[in-house]
Short mmCIF file of C-alpha atoms and ligand atoms in Angstrom, two decimals:
data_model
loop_
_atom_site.label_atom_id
_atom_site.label_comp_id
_atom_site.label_asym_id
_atom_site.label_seq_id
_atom_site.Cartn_x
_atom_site.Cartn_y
_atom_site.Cartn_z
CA UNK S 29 13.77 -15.21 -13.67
CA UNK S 30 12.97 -12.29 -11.43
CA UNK S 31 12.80 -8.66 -12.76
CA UNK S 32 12.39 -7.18 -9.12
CA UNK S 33 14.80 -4.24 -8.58
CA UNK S 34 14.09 -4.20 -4.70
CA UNK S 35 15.39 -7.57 -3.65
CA UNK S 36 18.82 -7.44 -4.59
CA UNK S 37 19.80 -4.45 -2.47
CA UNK S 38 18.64 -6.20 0.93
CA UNK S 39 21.70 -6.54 3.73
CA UNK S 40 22.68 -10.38 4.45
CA UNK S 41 23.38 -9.50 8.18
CA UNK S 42 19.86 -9.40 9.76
CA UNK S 43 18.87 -7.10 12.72
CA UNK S 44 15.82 -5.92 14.09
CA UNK S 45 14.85 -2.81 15.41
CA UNK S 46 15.13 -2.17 19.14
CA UNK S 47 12.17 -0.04 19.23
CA UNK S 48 9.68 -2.01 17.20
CA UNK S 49 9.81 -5.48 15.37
CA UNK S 50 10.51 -4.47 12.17
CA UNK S 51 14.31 -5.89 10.91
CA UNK S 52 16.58 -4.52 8.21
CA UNK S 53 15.23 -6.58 5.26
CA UNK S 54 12.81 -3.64 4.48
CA UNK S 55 13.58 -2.48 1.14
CA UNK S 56 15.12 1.72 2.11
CA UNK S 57 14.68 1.39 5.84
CA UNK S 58 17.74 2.11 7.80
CA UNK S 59 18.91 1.81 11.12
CA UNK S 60 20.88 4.53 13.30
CA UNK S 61 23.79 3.36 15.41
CA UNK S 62 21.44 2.80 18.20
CA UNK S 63 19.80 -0.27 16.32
CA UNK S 64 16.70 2.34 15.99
CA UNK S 65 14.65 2.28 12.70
CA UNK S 66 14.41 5.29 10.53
CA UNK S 67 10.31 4.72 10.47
CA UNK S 68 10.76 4.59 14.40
CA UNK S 69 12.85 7.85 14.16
CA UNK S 70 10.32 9.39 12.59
CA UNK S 71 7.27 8.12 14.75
CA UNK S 72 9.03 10.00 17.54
CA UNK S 73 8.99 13.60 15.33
CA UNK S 74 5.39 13.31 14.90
CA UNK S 75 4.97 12.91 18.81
CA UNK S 76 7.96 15.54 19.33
CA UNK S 77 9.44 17.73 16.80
CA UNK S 78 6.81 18.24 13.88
CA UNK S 79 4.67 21.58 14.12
CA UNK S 80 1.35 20.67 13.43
CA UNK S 81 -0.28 23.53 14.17
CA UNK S 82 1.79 25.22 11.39
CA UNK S 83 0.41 22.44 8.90
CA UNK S 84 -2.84 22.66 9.92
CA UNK S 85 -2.48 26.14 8.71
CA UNK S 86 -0.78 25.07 5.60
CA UNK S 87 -3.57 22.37 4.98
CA UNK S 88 -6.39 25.30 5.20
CA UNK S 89 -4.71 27.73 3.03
CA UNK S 90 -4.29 24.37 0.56
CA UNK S 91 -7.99 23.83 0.84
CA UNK S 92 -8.45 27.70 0.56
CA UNK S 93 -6.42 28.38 -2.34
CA UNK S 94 -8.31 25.14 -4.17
CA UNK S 95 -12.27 25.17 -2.86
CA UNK S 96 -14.49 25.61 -6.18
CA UNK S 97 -18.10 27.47 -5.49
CA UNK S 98 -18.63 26.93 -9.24
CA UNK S 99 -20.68 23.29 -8.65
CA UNK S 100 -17.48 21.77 -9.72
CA UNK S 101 -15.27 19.03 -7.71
CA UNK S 102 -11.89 20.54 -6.60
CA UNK S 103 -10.26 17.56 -4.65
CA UNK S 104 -9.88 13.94 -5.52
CA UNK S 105 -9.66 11.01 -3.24
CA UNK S 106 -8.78 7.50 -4.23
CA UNK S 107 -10.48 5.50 -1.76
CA UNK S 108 -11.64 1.82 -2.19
CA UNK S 109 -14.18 2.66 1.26
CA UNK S 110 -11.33 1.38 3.21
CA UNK S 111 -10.84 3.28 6.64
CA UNK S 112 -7.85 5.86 5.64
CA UNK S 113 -9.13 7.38 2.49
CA UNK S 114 -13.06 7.60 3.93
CA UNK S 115 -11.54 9.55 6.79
CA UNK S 116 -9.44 11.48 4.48
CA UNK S 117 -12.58 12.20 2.08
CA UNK S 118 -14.73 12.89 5.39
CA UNK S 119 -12.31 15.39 7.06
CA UNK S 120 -11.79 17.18 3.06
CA UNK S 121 -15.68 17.75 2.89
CA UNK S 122 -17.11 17.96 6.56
CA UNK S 123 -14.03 20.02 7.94
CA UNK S 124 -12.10 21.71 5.25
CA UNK S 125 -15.35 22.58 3.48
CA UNK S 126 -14.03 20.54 -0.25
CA UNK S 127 -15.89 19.19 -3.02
CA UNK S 128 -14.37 15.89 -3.45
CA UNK S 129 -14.53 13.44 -6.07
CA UNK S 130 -13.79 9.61 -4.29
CA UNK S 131 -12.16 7.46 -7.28
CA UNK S 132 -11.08 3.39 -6.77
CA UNK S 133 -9.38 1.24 -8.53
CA UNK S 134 -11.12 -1.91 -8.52
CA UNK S 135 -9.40 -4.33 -5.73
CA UNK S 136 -9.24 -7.57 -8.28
CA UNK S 137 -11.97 -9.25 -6.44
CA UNK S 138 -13.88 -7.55 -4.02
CA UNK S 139 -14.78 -8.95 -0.65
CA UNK S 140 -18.21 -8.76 1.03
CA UNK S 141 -17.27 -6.64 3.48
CA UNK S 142 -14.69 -4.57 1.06
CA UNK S 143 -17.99 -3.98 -0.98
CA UNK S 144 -20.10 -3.24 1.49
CA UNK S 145 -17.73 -0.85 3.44
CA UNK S 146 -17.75 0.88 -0.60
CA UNK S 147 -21.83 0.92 -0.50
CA UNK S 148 -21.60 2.39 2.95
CA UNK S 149 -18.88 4.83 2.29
CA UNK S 150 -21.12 6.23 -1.01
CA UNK S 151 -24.19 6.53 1.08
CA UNK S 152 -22.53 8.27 3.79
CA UNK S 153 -22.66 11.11 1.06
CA UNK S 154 -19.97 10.45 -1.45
CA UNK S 155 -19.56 10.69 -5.66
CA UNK S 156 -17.72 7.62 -6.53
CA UNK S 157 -16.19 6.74 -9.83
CA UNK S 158 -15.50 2.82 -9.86
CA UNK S 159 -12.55 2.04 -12.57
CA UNK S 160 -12.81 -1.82 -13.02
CA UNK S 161 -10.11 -2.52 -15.37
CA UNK S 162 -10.94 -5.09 -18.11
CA UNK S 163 -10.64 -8.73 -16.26
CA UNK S 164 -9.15 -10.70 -19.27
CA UNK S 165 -6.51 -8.05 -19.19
CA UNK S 166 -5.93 -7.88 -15.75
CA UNK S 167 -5.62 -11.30 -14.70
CA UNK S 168 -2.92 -11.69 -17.51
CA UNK S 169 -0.97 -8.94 -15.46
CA UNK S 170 -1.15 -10.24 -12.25
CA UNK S 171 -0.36 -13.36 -13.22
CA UNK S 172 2.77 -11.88 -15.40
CA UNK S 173 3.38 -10.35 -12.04
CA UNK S 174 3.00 -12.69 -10.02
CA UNK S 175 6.28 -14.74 -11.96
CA UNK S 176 7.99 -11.60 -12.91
CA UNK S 177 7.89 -9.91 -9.22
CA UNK S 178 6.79 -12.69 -7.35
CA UNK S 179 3.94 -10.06 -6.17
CA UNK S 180 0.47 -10.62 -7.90
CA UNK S 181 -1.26 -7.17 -6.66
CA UNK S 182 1.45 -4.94 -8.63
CA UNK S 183 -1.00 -4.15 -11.25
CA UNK S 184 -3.64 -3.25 -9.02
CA UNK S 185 -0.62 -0.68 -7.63
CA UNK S 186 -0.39 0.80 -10.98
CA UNK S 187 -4.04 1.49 -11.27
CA UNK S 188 -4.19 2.95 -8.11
CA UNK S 189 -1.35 5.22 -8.56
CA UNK S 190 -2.23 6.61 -12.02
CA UNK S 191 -6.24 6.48 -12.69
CA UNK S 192 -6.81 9.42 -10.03
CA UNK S 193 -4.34 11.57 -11.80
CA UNK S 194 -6.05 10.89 -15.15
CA UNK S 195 -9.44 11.57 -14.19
CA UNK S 196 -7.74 15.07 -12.16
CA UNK S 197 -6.45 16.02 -15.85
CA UNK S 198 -9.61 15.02 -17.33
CA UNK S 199 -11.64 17.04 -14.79
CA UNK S 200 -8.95 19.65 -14.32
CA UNK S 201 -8.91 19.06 -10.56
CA UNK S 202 -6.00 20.16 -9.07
CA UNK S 203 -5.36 18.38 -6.07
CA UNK S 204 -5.14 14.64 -5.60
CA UNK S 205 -5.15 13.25 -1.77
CA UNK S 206 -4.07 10.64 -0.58
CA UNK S 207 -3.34 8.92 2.99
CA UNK S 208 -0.24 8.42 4.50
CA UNK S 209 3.58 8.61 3.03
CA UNK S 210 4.13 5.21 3.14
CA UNK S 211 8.33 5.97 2.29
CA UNK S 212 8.25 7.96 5.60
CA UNK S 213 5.60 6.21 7.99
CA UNK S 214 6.87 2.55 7.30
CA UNK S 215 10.60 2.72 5.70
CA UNK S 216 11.62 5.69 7.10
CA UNK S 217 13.36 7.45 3.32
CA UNK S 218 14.29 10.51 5.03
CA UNK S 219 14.21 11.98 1.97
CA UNK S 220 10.46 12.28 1.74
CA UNK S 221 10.09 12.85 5.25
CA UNK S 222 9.66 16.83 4.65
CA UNK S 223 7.70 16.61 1.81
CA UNK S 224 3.69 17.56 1.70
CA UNK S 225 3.06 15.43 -1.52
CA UNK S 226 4.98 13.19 -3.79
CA UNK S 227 6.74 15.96 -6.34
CA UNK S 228 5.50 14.74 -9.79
CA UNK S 229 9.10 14.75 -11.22
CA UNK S 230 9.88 12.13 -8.26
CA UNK S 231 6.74 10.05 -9.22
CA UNK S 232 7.71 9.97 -12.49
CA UNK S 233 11.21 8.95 -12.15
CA UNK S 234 10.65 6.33 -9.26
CA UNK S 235 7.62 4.54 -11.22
CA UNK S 236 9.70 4.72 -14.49
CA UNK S 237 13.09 3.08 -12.79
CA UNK S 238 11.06 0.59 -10.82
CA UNK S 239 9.12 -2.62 -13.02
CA UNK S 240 6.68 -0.77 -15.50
CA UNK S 241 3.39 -1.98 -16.78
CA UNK S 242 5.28 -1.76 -20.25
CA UNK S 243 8.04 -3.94 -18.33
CA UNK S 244 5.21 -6.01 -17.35
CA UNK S 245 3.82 -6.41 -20.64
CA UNK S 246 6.98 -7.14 -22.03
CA UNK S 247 7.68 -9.95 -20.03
CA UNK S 248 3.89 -11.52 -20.21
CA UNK S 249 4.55 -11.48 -24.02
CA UNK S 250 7.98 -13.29 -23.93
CA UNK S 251 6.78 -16.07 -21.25
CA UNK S 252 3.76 -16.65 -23.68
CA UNK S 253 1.54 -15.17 -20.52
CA UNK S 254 -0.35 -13.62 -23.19
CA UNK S 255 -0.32 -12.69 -26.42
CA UNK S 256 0.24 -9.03 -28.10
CA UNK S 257 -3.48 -9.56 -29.41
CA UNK S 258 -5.21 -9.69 -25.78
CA UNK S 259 -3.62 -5.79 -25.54
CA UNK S 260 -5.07 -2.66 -26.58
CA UNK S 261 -3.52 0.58 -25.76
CA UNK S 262 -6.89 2.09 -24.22
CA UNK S 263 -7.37 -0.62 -22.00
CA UNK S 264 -3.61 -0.37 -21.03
CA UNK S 265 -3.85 3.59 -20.34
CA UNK S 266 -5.09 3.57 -16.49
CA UNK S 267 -1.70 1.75 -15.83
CA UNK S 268 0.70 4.31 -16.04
CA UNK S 269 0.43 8.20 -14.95
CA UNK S 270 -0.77 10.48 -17.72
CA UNK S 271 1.73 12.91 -19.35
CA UNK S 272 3.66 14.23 -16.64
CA UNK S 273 4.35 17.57 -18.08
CA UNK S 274 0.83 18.13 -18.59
CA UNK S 275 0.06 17.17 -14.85
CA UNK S 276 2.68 20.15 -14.05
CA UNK S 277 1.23 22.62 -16.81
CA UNK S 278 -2.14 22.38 -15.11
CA UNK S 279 -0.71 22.71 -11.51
CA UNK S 280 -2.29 19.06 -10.34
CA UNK S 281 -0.41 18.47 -6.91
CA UNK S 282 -0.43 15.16 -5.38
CA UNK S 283 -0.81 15.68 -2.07
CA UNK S 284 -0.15 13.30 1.72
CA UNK S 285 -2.84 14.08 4.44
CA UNK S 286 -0.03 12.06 6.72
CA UNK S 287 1.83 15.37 6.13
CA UNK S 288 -0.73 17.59 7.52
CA UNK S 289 -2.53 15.58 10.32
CA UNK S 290 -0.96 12.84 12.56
CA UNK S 291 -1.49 9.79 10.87
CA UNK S 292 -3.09 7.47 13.36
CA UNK S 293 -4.76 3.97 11.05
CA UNK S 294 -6.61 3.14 14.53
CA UNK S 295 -8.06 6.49 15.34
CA UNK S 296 -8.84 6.65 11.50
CA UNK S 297 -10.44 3.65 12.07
CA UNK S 298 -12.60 4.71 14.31
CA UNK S 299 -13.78 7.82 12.73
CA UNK S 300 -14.45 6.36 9.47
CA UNK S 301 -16.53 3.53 11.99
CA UNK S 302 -18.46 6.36 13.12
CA UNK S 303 -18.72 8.70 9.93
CA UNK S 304 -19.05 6.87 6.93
CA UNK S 305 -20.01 3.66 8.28
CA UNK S 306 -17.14 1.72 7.96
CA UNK S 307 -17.03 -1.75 9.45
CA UNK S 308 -14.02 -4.04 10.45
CA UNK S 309 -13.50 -7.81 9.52
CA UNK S 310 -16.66 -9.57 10.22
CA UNK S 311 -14.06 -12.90 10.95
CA UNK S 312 -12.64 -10.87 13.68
CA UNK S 313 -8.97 -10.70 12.21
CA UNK S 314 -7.54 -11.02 8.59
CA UNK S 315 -4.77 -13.54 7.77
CA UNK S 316 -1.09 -13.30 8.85
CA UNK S 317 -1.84 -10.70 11.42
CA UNK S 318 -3.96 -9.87 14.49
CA UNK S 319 -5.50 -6.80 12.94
CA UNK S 320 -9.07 -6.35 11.87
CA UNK S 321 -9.45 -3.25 10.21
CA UNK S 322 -6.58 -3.13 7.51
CA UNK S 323 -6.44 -3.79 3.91
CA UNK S 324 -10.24 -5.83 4.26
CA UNK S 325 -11.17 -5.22 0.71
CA UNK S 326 -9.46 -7.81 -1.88
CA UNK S 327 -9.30 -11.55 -1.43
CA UNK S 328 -6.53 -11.84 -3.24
CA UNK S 329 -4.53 -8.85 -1.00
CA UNK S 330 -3.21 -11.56 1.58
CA UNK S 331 -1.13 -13.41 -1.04
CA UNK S 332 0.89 -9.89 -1.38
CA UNK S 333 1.52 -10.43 2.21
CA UNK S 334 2.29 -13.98 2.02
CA UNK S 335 4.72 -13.28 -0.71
CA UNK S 336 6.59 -10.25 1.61
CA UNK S 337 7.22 -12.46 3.83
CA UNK S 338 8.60 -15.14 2.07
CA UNK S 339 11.33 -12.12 -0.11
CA UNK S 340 11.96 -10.55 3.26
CA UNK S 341 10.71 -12.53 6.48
CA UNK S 342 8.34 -9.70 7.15
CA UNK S 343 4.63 -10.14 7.10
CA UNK S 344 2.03 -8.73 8.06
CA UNK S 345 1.91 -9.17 11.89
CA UNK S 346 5.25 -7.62 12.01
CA UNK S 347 3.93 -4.51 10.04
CA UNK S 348 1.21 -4.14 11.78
CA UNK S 349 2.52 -4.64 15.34
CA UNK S 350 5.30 -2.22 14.06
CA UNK S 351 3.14 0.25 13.13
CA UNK S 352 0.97 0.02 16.48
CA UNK S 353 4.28 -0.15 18.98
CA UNK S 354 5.40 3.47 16.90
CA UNK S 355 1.49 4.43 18.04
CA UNK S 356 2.21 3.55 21.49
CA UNK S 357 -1.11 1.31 21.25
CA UNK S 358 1.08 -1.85 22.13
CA UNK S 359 4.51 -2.88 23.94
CA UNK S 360 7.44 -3.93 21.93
CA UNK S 361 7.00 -7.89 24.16
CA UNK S 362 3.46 -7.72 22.79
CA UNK S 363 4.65 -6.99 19.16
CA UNK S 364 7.18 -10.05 19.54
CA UNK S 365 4.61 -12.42 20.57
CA UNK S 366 1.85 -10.96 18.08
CA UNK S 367 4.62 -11.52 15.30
CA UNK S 368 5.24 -15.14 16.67
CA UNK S 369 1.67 -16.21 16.98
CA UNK S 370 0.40 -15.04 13.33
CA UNK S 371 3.42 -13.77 11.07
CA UNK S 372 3.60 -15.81 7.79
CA UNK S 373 0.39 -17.25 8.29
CA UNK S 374 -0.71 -18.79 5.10
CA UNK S 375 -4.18 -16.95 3.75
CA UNK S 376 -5.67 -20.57 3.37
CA UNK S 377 -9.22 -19.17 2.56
CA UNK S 378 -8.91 -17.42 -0.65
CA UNK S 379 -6.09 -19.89 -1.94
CA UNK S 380 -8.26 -21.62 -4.52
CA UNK S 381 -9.82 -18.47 -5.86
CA UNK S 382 -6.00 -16.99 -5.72
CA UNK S 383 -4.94 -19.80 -7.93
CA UNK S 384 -8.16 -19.67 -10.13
CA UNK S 385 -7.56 -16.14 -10.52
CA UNK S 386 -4.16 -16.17 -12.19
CA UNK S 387 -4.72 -20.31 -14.05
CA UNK S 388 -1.89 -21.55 -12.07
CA UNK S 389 -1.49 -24.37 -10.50
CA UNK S 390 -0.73 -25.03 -6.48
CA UNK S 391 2.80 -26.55 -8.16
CA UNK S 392 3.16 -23.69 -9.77
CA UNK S 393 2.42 -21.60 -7.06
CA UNK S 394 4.77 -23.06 -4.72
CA UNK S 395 8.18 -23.48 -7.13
CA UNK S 396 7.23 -19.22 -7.49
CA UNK S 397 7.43 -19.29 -4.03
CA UNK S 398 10.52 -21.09 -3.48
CA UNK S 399 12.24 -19.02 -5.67
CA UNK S 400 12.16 -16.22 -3.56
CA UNK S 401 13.59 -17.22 -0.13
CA UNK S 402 16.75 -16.64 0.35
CA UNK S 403 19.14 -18.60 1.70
CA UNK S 404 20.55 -15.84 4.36
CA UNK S 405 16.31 -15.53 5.46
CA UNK S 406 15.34 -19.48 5.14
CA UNK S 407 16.45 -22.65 6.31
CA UNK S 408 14.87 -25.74 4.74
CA UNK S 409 14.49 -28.63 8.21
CA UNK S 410 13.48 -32.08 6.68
CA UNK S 411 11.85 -30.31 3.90
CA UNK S 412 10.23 -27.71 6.06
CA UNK S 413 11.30 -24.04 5.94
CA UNK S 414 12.22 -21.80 8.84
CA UNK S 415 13.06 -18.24 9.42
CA UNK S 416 16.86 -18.73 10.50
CA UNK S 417 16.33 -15.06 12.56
CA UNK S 418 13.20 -14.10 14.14
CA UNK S 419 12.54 -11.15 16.45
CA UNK S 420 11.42 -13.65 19.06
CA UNK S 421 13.43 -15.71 19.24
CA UNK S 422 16.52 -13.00 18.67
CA UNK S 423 16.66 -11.60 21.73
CA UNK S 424 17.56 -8.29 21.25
ZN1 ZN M 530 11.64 0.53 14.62
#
């Protein structure tokens, strides 16, 4: 039994965007009645209509209004080393003359070039608190997860989410960067589209009426995934945001550099390449996608992939090629045949460790799976499945 709130509100009638190669089986994106997607909408305002001169100002007076000369850190970034938050981090002290305080939630297991890209980031001249969440713990989540959601990584989401905010109300730091809006840059919620930084009262209500940890617990407990002895409230308390009133009380903002500077991941990329010594796949592309320099830092990350595109025929080619035809770094043909060549590819290489991970087996695995493609997405051929509508072969 599923307890994801997302998949149920997908449209049967599938379309793709005429702009980029994203389709209408992304959870909150919407298309005008040109067949245009609201993410693709709102790549052209940040080429056309948005005033960033104006936020630049807005970002300085930010920075002004926050710098400490007190020896004390007055910005946090979460950042596992990956190439948005090092250039976020890099930009906050080298340019914007901050004091900030680099935080990361453990990926579940590092890669060798997620952990080195970490080493180099912190020798590039950065304080970095490393939350590893306990393992015994955490594995029992994901694998909860993984049958509750049919997404393993959600509790790494949690941790990311709330740790920075606890250590900013431990620390009393008062602003809490991170990249990109992800509603605006990839789903297009034109409600969030305007906003700076996530209002708290939104965070709060959004995490609370979407799966919880406590959900997440609950579940684990009922399926026998474990036991109410393997919890502890502290080790459970980096999983959801700290008090939310107190987070207002002390005036701790959470805060989108996407607002303030055009979000570009490839010229990101390159910065962080050159500043903090961040290097791309060593294997010259990750699974499921072309792309070399995204998301490099957990083995078991491409199985959250996998899974999207199974729930919603979108992996991680599509995104990506999405993303860059928005940039104006590729042509919508490219995109099609990027998405055709590696969308959906299986991450073969990390499979065993995937399935170690969680103490499943590759039965197991697959009957999860199978239980989330649905029938208007899938068609089963002799026992293999197909996508019944792809952007390439759609013709739109
Ligand atoms: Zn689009």
């Amino acid at each position: 039994m599923s307890i994801n709130k997302q998949i149920s509100s997908s449209v049967n009638d599938i379309r793709f965007c005429k702009k980029c190669v994203i389709s209408n089986q992304r959870p909150r994106i919407v298309f005008d009645e040109e067949g245009v997607c609201s993410a693709c909408r709102y790549a052209d305002e940040k080429k056309t209509s948005i005033k960033w001169a104006e936020r630049e100002i807005k970002l300085q007076e930010l920075c002004d209004k926050n710098r400490r000369n007190d020896g004390r850190f007055d910005v946090i970034v979460p950042c596992s080393g990956g190439k948005d938050a090092s250039y976020v981090a890099h930009i906050l002290k080298h340019k914007y003359g901050m004091n900030p305080l680099t935080v990361t939630w453990s990926p579940f297991e590092y890669t060798d070039i997620g952990r080195k890209n970490l080493d180099s980031f912190t020798a590039s001249g950065f304080t970095n608190l490393l939350c590893t969440p306990n393992k015994i713990l955490h594995r029992r989540l994901a694998k909860a997860a993984f049958f509750a959601v049919g997404d393993a990584f959600q509790p790494f989401v949690y941790g990311q989410m709330s740790y920075a905010f606890h250590i900013a109300l431990g620390l009393d730091i008062k602003l809490v960067f991170y990249g990109e809006n992800g509603e605006a840059e990839y789903s297009g919620d034109l409600t969030t589209k305007e906003w700076p930084g996530m209002p708290l009262d939104v965070w709060s209500e959004k995490y609370f009426k979407g799966v919880t940890v406590n959900d997440m617990v609950k579940y684990g407990i009922e399926k026998n995934i474990f036991s109410e002895t393997d919890l502890t409230q502290s080790d459970l308390l980096f999983y959801a945001p700290p008090s939310i009133d107190e987070l207002k009380r002390k005036n701790i903002e959470f805060q989108w550099m996407g607002y303030y500077r055009k979000w570009f991941p490839q010229e990101n990329y390159y910065y962080a390449h050159e500043n903090t010594g961040f290097e791309a796949n060593p294997s010259g592309r990750s699974e499921g996608t072309y792309s070399k320099y995204a998301s490099l830092d957990d083995k078991l990350d491409g199985f959250h992939y996998y899974l999207g595109f199974i729930k919603f025929g979108i992996g991680r080619a599509t995104s990506d090629a999405a993303h860059e035809i928005r940039d104006g770094h590729i042509t919508r043909e490219e995109g099609e045949s990027l998405v055709r060549k590696f969308d959906g590819e299986f991450p073969e290489t990390h499979f065993n460790e995937f399935l170690e991970y969680l103490s499943i087996s590759e039965g197991e695995f697959w009957s999860v799976v199978d239980s989330y493609r649905k029938e208007h997405i899938w068609q089963n051929n002799n026992g293999s499945w197909k996508l019944r509508h792809a952007v390439w072969h759609e013709g739109s």
